[in-house]
Backbone as JSON, one array per atom type, in Angstrom:
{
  "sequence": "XXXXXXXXXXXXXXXXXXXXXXXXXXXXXXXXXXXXXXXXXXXXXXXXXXXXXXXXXXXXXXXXXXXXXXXXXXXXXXXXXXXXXXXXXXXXXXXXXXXXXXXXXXXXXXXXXXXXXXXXXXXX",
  "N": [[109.73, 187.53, 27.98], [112.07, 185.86, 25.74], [113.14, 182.52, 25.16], [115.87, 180.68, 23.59], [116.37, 177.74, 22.06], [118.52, 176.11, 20.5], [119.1, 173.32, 18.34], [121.28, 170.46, 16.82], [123.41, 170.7, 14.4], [127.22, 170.34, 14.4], [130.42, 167.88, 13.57], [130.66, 167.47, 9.93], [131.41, 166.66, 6.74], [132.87, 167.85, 4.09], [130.5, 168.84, 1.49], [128.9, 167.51, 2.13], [125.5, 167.76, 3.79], [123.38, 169.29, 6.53], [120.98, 169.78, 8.64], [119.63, 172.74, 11.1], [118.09, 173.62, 13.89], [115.76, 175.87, 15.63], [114.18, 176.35, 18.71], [111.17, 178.11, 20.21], [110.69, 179.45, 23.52], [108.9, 180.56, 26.01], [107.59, 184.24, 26.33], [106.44, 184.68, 23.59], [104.46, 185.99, 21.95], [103.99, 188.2, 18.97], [106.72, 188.4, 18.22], [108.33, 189.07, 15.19], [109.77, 188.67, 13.55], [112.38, 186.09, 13.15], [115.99, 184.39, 12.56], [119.01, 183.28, 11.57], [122.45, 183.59, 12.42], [126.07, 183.17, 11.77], [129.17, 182.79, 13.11], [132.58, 182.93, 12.9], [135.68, 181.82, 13.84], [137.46, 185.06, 14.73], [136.24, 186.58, 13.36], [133.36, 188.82, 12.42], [130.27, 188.43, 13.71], [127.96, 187.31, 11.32], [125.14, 187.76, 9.25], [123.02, 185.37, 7.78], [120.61, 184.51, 7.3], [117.02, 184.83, 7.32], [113.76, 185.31, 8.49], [109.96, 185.53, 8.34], [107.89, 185.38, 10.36], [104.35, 185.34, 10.31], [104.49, 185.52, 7.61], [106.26, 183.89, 6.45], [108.02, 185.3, 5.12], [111.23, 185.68, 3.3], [114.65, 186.35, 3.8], [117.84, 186.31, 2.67], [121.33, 186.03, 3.33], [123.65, 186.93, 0.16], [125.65, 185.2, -0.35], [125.19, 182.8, 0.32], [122.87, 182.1, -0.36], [122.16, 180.12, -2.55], [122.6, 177.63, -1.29], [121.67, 177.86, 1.71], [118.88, 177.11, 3.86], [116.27, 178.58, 5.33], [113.44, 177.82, 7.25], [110.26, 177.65, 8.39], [107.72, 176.39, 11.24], [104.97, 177.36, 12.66], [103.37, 176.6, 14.55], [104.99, 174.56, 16.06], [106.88, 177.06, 17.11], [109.21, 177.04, 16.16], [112.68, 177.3, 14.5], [114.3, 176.69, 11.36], [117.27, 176.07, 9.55], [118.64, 174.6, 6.46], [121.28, 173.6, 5.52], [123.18, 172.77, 2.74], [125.47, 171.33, 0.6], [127.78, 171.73, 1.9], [131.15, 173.77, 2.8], [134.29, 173.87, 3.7], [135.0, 176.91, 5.03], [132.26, 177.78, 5.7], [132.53, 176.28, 8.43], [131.44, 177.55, 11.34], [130.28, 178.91, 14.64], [127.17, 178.76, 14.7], [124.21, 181.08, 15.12], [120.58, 181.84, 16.55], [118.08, 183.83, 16.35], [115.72, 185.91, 17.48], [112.77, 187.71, 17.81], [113.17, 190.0, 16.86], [113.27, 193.43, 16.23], [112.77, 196.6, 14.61], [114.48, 197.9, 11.35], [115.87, 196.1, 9.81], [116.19, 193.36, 9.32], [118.82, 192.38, 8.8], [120.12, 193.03, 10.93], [122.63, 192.31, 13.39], [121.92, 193.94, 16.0], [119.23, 194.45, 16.36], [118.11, 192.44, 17.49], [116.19, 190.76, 20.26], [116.58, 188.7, 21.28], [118.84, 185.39, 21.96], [119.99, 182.47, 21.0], [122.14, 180.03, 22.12], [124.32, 179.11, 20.3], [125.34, 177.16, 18.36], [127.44, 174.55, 17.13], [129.42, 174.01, 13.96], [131.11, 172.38, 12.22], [133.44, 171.66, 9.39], [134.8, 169.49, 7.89], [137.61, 169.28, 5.33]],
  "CA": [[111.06, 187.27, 27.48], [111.93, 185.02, 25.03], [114.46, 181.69, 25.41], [115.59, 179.79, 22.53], [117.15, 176.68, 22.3], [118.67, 175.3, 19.45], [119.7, 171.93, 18.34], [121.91, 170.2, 15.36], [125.29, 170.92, 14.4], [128.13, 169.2, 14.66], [131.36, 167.6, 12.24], [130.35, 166.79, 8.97], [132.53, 166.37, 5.42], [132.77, 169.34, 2.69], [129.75, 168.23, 0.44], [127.33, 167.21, 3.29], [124.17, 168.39, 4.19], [122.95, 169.55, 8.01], [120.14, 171.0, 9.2], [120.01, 173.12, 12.6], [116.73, 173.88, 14.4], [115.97, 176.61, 17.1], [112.74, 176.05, 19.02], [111.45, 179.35, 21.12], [109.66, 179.3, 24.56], [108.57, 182.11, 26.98], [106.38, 185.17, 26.15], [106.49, 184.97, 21.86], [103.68, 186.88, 20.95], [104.5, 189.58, 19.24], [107.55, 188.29, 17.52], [107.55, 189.43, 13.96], [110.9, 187.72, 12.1], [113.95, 185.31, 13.62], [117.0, 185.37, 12.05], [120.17, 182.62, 11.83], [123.35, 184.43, 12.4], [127.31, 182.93, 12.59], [130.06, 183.76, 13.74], [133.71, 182.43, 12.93], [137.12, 182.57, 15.1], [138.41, 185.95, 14.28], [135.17, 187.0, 12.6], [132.51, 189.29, 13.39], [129.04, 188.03, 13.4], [127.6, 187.25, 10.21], [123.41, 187.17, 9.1], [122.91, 184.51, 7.51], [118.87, 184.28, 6.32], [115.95, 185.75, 7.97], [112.18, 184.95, 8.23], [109.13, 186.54, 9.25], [106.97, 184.55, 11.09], [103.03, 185.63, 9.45], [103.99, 185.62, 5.92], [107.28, 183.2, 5.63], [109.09, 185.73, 3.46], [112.8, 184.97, 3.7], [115.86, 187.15, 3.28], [119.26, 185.53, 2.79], [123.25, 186.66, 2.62], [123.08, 186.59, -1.41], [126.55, 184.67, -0.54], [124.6, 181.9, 0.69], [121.54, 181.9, -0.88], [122.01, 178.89, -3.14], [123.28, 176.14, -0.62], [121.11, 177.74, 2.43], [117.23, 177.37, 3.19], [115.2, 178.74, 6.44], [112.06, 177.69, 7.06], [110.21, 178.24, 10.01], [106.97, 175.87, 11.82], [104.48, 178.32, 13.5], [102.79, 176.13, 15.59], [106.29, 174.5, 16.97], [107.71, 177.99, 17.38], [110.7, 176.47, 15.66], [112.71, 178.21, 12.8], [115.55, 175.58, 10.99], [118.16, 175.86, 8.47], [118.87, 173.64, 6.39], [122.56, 173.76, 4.63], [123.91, 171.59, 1.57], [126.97, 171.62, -0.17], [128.84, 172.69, 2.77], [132.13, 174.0, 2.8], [135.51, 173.92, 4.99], [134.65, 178.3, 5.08], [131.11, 177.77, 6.44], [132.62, 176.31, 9.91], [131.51, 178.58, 12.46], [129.06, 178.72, 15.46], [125.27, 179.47, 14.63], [122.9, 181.23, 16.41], [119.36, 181.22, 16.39], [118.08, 184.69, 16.87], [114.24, 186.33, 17.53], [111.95, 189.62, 18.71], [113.48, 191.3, 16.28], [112.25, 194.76, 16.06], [113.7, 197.12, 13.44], [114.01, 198.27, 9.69], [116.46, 195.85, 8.41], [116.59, 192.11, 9.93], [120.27, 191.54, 8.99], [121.3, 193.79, 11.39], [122.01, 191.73, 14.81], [121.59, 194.18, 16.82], [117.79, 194.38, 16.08], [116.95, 190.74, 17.87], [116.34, 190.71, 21.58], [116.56, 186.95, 21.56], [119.89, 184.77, 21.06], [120.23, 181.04, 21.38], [123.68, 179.69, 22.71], [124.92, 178.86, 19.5], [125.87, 175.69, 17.86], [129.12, 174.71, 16.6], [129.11, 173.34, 12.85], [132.48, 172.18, 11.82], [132.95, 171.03, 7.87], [136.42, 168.95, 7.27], [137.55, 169.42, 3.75]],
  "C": [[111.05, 185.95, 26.72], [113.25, 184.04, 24.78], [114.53, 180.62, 24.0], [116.78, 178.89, 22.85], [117.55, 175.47, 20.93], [119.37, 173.83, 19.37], [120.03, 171.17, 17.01], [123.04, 170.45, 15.93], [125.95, 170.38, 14.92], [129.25, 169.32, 13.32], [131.02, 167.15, 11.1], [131.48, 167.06, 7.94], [132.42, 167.6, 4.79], [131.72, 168.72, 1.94], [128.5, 167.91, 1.29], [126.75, 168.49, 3.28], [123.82, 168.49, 5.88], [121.89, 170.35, 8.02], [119.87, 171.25, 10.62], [118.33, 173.5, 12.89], [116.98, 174.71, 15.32], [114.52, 176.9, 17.4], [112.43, 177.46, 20.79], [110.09, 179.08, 22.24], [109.55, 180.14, 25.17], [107.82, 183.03, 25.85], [106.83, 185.53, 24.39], [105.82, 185.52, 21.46], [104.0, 187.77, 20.89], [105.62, 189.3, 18.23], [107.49, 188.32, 16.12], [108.83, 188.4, 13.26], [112.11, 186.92, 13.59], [114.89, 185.02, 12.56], [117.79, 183.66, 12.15], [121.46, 183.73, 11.57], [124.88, 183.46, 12.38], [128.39, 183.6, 12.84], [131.26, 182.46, 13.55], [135.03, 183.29, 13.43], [137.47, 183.39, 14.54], [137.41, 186.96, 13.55], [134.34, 187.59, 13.49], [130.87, 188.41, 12.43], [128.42, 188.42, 12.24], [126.08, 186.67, 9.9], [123.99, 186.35, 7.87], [121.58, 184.1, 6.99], [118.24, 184.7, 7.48], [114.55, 185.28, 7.37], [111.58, 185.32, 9.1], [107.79, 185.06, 9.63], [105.74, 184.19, 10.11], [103.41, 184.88, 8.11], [105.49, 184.57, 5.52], [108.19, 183.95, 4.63], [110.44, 185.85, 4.16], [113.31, 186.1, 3.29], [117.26, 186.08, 3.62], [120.71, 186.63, 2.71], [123.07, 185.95, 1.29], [124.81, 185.46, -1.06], [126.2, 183.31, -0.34], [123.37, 181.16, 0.15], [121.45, 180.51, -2.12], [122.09, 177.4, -2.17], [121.81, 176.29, 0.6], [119.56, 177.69, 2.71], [116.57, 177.88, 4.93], [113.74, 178.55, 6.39], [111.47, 177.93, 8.56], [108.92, 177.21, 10.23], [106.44, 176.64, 12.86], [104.17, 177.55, 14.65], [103.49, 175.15, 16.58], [107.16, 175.73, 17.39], [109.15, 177.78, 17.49], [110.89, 177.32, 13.7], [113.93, 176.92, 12.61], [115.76, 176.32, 9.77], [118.48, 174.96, 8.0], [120.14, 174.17, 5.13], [123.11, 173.04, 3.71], [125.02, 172.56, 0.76], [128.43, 172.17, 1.11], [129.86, 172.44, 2.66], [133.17, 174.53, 3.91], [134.92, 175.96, 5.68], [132.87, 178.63, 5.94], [131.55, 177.12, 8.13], [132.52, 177.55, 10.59], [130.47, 178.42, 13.54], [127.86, 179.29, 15.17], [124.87, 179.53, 15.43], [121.66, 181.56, 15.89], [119.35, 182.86, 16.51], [116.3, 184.89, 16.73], [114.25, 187.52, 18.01], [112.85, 190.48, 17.98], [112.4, 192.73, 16.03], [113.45, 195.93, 15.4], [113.3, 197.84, 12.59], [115.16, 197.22, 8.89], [116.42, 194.25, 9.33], [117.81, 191.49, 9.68], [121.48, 192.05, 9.65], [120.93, 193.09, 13.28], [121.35, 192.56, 15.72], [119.99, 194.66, 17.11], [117.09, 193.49, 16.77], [117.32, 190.51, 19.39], [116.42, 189.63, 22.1], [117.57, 186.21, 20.87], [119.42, 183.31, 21.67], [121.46, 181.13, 21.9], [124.44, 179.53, 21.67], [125.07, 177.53, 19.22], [126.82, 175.86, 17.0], [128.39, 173.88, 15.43], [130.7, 173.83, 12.25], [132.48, 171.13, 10.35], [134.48, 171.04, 7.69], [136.32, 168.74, 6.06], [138.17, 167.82, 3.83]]
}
């Protein structure tokens, strides 16, 4: 099983920059992509970018894809986001996600591994 534990997020301005980290421990081999996902009050859970472990190839929400960046550190078994330009509409809680197993990685229910979330709040 696989426990992740992310860390970041927080209040920042409209225009700032943040980046979130989620670092994975317990039985990882095996894990092929992890995932960032959020989720805002009233909202249903929203992917957010995607990366495969091996080969680094990324998928994004094309709504995002300019501001957001995932990268991932194999040998920390850490994946991070890193966000600029952010906007009042990007507040919501992120989660970290892994062990996906699938055909599409922007579909949550594919990833047998969540983090707790982190809050990321952006005052206009």
């Amino acid at each position: 099983q696989v426990q992740l534990q992310e860390s970041g997020g927080g209040l920042v301005q409209a225009g700032d920059s943040l980046g979130i980290s989620c670092t994975a421990s317990g039985h990882t081999t095996g894990s092929v992509a992890a995932a960032w996902f959020r989720q805002a009050p009233g909202k249903e859970r929203e992917f957010v970018a995607g990366i495969r472990w091996i080969s680094g190839t990324t998928q994004y929400n094309e709504a995002l894809k300019d501001r957001f960046t995932i990268s991932r550190d194999n040998a920390k078994k850490t994946h991070y986001l890193q966000m600029n330009n952010l906007k009042p509409e990007d507040t919501a809680v992120y989660y970290c996600a892994d062990s996906w197993r699938g055909s599409d990685y922007r579909l949550a229910r594919q990833y047998a591994a969540w983090g707790q979330g982190t809050q990321v709040t952006v005052s206009s």
